[in-house]
Coordinates of C-alpha atoms in Angstrom, one line a residue:
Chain A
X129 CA 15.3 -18.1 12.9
X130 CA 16.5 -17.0 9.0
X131 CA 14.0 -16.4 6.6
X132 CA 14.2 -19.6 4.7
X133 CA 14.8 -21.6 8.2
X134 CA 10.6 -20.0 8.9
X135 CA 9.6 -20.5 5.1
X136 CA 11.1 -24.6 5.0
X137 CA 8.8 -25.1 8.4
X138 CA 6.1 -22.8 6.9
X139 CA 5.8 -25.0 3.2
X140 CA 6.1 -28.3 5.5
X141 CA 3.3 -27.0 7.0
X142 CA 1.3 -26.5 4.5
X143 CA 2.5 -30.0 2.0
X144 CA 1.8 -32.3 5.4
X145 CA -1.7 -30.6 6.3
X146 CA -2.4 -31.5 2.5
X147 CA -0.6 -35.3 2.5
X148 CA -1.5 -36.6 5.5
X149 CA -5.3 -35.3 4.3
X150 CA -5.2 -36.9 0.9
X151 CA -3.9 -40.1 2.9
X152 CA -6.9 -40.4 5.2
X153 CA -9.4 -39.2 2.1
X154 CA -7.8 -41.7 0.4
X155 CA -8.7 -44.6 3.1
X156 CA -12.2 -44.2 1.6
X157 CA -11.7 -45.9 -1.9
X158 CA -13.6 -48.7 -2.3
X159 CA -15.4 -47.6 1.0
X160 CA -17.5 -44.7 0.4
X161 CA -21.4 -44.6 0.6
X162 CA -22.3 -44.5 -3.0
X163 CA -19.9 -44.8 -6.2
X164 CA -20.3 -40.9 -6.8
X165 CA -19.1 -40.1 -2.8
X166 CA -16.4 -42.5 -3.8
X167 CA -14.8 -40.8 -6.9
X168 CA -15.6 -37.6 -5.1
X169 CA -13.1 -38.4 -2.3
X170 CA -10.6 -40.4 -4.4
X171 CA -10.4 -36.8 -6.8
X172 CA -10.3 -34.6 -3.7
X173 CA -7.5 -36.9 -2.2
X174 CA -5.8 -36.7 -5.4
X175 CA -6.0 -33.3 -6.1
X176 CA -4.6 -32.8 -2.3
X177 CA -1.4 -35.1 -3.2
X178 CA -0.9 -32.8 -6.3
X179 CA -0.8 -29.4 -4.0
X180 CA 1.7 -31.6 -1.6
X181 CA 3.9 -32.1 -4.3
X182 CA 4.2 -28.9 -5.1
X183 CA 4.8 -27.9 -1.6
X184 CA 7.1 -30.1 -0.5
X185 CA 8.8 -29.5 -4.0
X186 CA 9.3 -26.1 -3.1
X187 CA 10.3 -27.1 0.6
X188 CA 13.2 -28.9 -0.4
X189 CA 14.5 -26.2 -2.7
X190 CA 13.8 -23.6 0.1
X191 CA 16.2 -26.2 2.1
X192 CA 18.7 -26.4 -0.1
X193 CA 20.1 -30.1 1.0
X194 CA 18.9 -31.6 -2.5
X195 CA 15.6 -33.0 -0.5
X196 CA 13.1 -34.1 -3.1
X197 CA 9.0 -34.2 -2.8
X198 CA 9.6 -37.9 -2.3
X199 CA 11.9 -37.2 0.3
X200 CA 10.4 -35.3 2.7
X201 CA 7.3 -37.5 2.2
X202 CA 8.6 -40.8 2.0
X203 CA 11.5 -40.5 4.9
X204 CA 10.7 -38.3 7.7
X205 CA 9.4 -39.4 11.0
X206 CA 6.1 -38.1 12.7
X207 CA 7.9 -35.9 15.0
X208 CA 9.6 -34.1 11.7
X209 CA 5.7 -33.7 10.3
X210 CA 4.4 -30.2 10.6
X211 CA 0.6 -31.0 10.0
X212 CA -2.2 -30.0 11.9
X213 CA -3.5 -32.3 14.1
X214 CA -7.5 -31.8 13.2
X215 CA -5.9 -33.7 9.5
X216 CA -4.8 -37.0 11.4
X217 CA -8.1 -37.4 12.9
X218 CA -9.6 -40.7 11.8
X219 CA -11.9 -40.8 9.6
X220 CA -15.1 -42.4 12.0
X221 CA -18.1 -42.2 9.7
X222 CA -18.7 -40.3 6.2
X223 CA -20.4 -37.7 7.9
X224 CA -17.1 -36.8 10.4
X225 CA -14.7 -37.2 7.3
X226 CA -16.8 -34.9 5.9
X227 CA -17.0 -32.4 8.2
X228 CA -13.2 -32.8 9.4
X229 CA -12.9 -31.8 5.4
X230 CA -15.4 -28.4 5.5
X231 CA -13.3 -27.2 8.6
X232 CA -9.8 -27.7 7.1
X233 CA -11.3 -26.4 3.4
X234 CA -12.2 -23.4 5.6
X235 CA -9.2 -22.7 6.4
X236 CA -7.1 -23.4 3.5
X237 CA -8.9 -21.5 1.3
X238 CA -8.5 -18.5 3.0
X239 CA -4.8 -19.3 3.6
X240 CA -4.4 -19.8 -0.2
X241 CA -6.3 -16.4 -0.5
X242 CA -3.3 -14.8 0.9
X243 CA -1.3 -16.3 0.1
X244 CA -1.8 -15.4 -3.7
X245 CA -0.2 -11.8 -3.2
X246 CA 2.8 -13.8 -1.1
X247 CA 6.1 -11.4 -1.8
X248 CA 7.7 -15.4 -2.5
X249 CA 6.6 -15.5 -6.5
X250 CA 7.1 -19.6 -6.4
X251 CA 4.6 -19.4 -2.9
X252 CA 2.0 -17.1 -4.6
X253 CA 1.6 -19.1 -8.1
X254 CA 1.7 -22.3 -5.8
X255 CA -1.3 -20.7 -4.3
X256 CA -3.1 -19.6 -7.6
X257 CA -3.1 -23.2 -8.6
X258 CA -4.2 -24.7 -5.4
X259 CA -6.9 -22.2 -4.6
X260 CA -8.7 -23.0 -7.8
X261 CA -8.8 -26.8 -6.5
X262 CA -9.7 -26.0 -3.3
X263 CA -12.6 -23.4 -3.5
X264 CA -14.6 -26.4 -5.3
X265 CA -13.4 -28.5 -2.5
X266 CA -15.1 -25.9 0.0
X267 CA -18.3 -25.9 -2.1
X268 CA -18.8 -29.8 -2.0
X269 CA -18.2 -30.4 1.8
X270 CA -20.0 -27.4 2.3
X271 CA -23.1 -28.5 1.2
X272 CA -22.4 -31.8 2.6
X273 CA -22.1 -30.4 6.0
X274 CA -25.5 -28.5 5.0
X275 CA -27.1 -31.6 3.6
X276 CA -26.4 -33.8 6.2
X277 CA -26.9 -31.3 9.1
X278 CA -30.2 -30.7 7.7
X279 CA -30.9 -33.7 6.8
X280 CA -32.5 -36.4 8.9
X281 CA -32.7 -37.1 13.1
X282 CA -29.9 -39.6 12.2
X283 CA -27.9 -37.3 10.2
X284 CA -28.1 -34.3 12.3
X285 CA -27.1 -36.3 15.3
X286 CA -24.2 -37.8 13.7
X287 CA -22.5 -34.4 12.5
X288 CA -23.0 -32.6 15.4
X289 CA -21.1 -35.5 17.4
X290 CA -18.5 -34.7 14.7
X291 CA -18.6 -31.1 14.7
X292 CA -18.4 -31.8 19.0
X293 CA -15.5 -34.3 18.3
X294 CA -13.3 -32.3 15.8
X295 CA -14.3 -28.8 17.1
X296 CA -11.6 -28.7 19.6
X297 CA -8.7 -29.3 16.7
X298 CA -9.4 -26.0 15.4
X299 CA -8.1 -23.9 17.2
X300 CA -4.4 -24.9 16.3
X301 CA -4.9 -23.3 13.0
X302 CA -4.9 -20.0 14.7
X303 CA -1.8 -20.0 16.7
X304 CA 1.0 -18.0 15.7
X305 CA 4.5 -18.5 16.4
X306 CA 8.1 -17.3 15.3
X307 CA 7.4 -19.0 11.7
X308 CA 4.9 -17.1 11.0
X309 CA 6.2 -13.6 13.1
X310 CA 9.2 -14.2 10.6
X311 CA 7.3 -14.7 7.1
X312 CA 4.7 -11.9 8.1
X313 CA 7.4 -9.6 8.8
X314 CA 8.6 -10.0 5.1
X315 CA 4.6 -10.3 3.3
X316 CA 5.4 -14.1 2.6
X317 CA 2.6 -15.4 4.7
X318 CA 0.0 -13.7 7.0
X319 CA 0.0 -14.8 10.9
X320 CA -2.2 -17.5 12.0
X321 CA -4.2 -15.7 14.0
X322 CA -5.3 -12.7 11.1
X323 CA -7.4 -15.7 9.8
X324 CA -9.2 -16.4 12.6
X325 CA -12.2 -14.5 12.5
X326 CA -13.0 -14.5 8.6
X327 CA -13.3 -18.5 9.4
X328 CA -15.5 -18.1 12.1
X329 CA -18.0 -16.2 10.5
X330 CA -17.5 -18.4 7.1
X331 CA -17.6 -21.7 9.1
X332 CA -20.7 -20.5 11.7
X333 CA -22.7 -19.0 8.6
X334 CA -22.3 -22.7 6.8
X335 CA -22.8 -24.7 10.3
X336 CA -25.8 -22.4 11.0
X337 CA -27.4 -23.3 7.8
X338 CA -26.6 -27.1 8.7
X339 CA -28.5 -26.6 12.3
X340 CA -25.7 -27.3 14.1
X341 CA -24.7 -25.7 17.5
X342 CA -21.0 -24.8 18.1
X343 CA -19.2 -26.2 21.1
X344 CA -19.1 -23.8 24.1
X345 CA -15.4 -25.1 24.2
X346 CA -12.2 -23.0 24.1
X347 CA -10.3 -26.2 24.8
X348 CA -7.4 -26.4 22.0
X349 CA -5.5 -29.3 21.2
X350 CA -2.2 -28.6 19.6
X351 CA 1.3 -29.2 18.6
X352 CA 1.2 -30.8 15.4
X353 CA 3.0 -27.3 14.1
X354 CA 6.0 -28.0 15.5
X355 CA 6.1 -31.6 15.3
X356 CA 4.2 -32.7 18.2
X357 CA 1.5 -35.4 17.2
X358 CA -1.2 -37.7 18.3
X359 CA -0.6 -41.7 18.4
X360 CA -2.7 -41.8 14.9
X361 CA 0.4 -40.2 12.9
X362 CA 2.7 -42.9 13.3
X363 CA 0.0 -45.6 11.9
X364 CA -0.8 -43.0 8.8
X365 CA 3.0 -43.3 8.5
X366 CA 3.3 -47.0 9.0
X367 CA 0.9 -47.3 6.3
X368 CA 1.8 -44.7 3.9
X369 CA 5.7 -45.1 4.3
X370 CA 5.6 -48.5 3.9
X371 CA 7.1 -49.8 0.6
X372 CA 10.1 -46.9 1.1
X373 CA 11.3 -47.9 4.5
X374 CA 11.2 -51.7 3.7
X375 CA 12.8 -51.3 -0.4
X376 CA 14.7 -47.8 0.0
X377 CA 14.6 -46.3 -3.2
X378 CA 12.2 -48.4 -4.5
X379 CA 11.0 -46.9 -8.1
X380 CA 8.5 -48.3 -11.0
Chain B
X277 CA 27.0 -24.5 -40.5
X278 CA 22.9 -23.0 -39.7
X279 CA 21.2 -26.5 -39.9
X280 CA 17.2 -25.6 -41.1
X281 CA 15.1 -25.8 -37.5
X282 CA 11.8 -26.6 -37.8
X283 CA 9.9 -23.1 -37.5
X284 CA 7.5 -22.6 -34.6
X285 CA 4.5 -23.0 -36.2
X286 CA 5.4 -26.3 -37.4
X287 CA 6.4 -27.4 -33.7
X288 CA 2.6 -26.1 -32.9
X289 CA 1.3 -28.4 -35.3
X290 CA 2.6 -31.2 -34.5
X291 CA 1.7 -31.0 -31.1
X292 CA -2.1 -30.0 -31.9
X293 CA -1.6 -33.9 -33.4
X294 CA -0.7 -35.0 -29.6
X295 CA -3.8 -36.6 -28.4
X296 CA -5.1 -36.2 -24.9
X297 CA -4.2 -39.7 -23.4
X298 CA -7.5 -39.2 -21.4
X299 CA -9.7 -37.9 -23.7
X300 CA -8.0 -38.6 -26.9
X301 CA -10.6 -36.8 -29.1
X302 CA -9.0 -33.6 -28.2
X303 CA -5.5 -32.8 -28.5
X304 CA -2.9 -31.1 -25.7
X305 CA -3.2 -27.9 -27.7
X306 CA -7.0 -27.9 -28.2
X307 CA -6.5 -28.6 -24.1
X308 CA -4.9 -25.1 -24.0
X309 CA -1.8 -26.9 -21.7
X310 CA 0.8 -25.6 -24.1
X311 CA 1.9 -22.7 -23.0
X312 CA 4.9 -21.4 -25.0
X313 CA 7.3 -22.9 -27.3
X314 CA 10.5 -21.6 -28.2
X315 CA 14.2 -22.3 -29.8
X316 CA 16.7 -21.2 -27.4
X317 CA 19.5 -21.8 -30.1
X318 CA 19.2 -25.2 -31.5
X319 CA 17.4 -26.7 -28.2
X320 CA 13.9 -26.7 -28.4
X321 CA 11.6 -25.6 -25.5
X322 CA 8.0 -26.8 -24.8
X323 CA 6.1 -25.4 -21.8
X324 CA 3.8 -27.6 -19.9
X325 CA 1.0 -26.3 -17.6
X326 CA -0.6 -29.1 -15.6
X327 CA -4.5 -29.2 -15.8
X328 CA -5.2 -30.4 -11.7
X329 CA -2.5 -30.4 -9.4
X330 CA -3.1 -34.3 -8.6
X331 CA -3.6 -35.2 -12.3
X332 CA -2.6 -38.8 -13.1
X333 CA -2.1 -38.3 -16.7
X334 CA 0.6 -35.2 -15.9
X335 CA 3.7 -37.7 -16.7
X336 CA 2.3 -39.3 -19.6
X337 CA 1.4 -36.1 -21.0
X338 CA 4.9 -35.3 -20.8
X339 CA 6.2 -38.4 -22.2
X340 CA 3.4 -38.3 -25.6
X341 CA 5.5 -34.8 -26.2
X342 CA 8.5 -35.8 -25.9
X343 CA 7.8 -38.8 -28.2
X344 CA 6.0 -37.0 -30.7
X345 CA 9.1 -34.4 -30.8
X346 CA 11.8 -36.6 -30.8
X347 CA 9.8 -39.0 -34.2
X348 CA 9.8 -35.6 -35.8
X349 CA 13.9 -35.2 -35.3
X350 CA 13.9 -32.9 -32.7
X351 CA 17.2 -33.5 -30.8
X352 CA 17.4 -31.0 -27.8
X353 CA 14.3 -30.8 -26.1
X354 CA 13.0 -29.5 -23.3
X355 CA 10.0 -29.1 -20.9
X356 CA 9.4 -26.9 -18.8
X357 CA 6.7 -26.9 -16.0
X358 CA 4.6 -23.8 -16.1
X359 CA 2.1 -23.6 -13.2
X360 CA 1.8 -19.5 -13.4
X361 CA -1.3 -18.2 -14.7
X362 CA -3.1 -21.8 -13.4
X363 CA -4.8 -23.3 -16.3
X364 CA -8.2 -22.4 -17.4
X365 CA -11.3 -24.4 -19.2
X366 CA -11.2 -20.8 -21.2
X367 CA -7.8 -21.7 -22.7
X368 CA -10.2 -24.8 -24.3
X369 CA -10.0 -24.2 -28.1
X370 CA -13.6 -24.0 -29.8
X371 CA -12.1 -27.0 -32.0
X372 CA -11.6 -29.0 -28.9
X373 CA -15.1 -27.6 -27.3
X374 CA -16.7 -29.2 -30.4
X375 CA -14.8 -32.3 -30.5
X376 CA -15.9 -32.7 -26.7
X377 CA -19.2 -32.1 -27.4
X378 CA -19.7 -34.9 -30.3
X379 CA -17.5 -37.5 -28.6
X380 CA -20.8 -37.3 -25.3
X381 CA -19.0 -34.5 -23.3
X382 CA -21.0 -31.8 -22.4
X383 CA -17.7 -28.4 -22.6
X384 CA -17.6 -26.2 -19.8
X385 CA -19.9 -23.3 -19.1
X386 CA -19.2 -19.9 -16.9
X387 CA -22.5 -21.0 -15.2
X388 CA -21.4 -23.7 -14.0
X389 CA -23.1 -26.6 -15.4
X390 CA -23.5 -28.0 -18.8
X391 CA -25.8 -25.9 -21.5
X392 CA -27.4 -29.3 -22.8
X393 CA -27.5 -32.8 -23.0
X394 CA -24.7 -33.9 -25.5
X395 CA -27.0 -36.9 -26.5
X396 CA -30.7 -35.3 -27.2
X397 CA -30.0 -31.5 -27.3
X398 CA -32.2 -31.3 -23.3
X399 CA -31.5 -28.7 -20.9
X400 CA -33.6 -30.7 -18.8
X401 CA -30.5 -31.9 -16.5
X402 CA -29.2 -33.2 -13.1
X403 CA -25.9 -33.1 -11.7
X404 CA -24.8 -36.7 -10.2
X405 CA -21.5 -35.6 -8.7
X406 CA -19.4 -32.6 -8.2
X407 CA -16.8 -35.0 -9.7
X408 CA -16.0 -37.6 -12.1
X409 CA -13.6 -40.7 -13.7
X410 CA -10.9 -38.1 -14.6
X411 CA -10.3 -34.9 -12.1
X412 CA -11.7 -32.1 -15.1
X413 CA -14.8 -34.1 -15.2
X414 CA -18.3 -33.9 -13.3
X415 CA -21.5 -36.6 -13.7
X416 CA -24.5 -35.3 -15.1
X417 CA -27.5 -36.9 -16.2
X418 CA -30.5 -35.8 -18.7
X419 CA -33.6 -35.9 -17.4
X420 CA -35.5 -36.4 -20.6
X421 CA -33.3 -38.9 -22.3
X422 CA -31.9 -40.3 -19.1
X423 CA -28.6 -40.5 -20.5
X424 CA -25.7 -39.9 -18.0
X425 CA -22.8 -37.9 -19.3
X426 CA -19.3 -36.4 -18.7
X427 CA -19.5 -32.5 -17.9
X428 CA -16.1 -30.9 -18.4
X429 CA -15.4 -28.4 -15.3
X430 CA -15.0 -25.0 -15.7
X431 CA -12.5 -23.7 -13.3

């Protein structure tokens, strides 16, 4: 695998775990609990479609085929998405899309952490952008995750079945593979698995606070790396896809 | 033939006259989203630096410069995106803090959360939601004039 064969998977990897995000956040409009919780999710799912942009952007230049953003979003099948699969989870209630949002903000912003001193300048400013966004993401589902878990019988109950349901699509987020061997090798990216335990103690010291127990699981789901999805992808598609696949190169 | 250009400063000028389309009391340079402009021989280069990734108003931005340029005779224009160093609410101008503040929202603060009510002066205040009706915005409300207001994010 060339270097910009591994960074083309790596940035689809990273624009899908933020589209198909911002798509499900964005099932909530209209939806949410309250009008705040509603504007809340709409802006999170917005500022999510922003960072894909620029991902994908960058994917298609890294590709070198003249794919646009657009593209890659509009006119690729599920088994050509990269996404993790914990981000194709339904949403179930406010609580779980809550939660499923603390895990993955977790995650990202560490990724976008370092990714900042990436040796790819147009990854690293990417990055610097995004990670701005996305540490005020963190801090909202954060104290969601608190409030909630904390919060009443009913509450409690309900994100801990969340927490139980989504723990096991974790673990994805740690697995390494040639992708990242390739863009480690050359300080692009770090490996998967060098995040693994600054998350755990970041998402335990949250989840503690919340009164919520951890799985004793080390079941992993995975494949949504290297294209290998659940049957909820092709309906996120479906939906999303939509008005390109029935009027190609539709514009307005 | 050396045709007059319009100098930089003039350029800047004009565009401190480009309002905001979301928040029209303050203009894209108060906004701090201009980030260079230069002649490169007789073409004229703006640099743009989006505010939020995500945000809506992004292409329209783009399009109020481009107007505003080309009704002052600028024939060869062009913008750039500029995404490094991100934007900052410190690149806010003070004119644009105090136009903000007298149009009902509250300017960003390092601390995190708006100073005082823009209404009644309070800092007697409540946060409603981490966010708001445009992405750079929060909900707040004052607790002693029960006013709700805008709170401009500081990121």
């Amino acid at each position: 695998m060339t270097r910009n064969e591994a960074l083309f998977q790596f940035l689809l990897r990273l624009g899908d775990n933020t589209g198909i995000l911002s798509h499900r956040v964005s099932e909530w409009i209209g939806h949410a609990p309250v009008l705040e919780e509603d504007i809340a999710l709409a802006n999170t799912a917005l500022d999510l479609i922003g960072q894909t942009t620029f991902w994908l952007e960058l994917a298609g230049e890294v590709e070198g085929k003249g794919r646009t953003a657009d593209n890659l979003a509009y006119l690729r099948d599920a088994w050509d998405y990269r996404n993790l699969l914990l981000v194709e989870r339904p949403n179930g209630d406010f609580g779980k899309t809550m939660m499923r949002q603390f895990l993955f903000d977790a995650w990202q912003s560490l990724m976008l952490g370092k990714l900042l001193t990436s040796t790819d300048p147009r990854v690293a400013e990417i990055a610097a952008k995004a990670s701005k966004e996305v540490a005020y993401h963190l801090e909202r589902s954060a104290d969601t995750v608190v409030g909630l878990g904390d919060g009443t019988d009913e509450s409690h109950n309900r994100m801990q079945a969340a927490l139980d349901d989504l723990w096991d699509y974790t673990g994805e987020m740690f697995i390494s593979d040639e992708v990242d061997e390739v863009l480690a090798a050359a300080n692009i990216a770090p490996k998967a698995a060098s995040l693994k335990t600054e998350w755990e103690e970041l998402v335990g010291h949250i989840l503690r606070d919340a009164t919520l127990t951890i799985p004793d699981s080390s079941y992993t789901h995975k494949g949504g790396k290297s294209g290998v999805h659940t049957e909820h992808l092709g309906f996120i598609l479906a939906d999303m896809q939509f008005l390109q696949r029935a009027y190609p190169g539709a514009t307005w | 033939m050396v045709s007059a250009l319009p100098s930089i400063d003039t350029v800047w000028e004009w565009l401190d006259a480009v309002p905001d389309p979301e928040i029209p009391v303050i203009s894209l340079v108060d906004l701090g989203i201009i980030r260079g402009v230069v002649w490169e021989d007789d073409k004229l280069i703006v640099n743009v630096t989006p505010t939020y990734s995500g945000c809506p108003a992004t292409s329209i931005i783009n399009l109020d410069i481009e107007t505003a340029l080309r009704g002052k005779g600028i024939k060869k224009l062009e913008l750039k995106r500029q995404l490094s160093p991100p934007w900052t609410t410190d690149w806010l101008s003070k004119k644009g803090r105090k136009a903000l503040e007298e149009y009902g929202i509250a300017p960003p603060q390092p601390a995190g959360g708006p100073a005082k009510c823009p209404q009644c002066g309070s800092d007697n205040l409540s946060r409603i939601s981490q966010f708001g009706s445009t992405p750079c915005k929060a909900q707040w409300r004052c607790d002693d004039c029960l006013e709700p207001f805008d709170y401009f994010k500081c990121i």
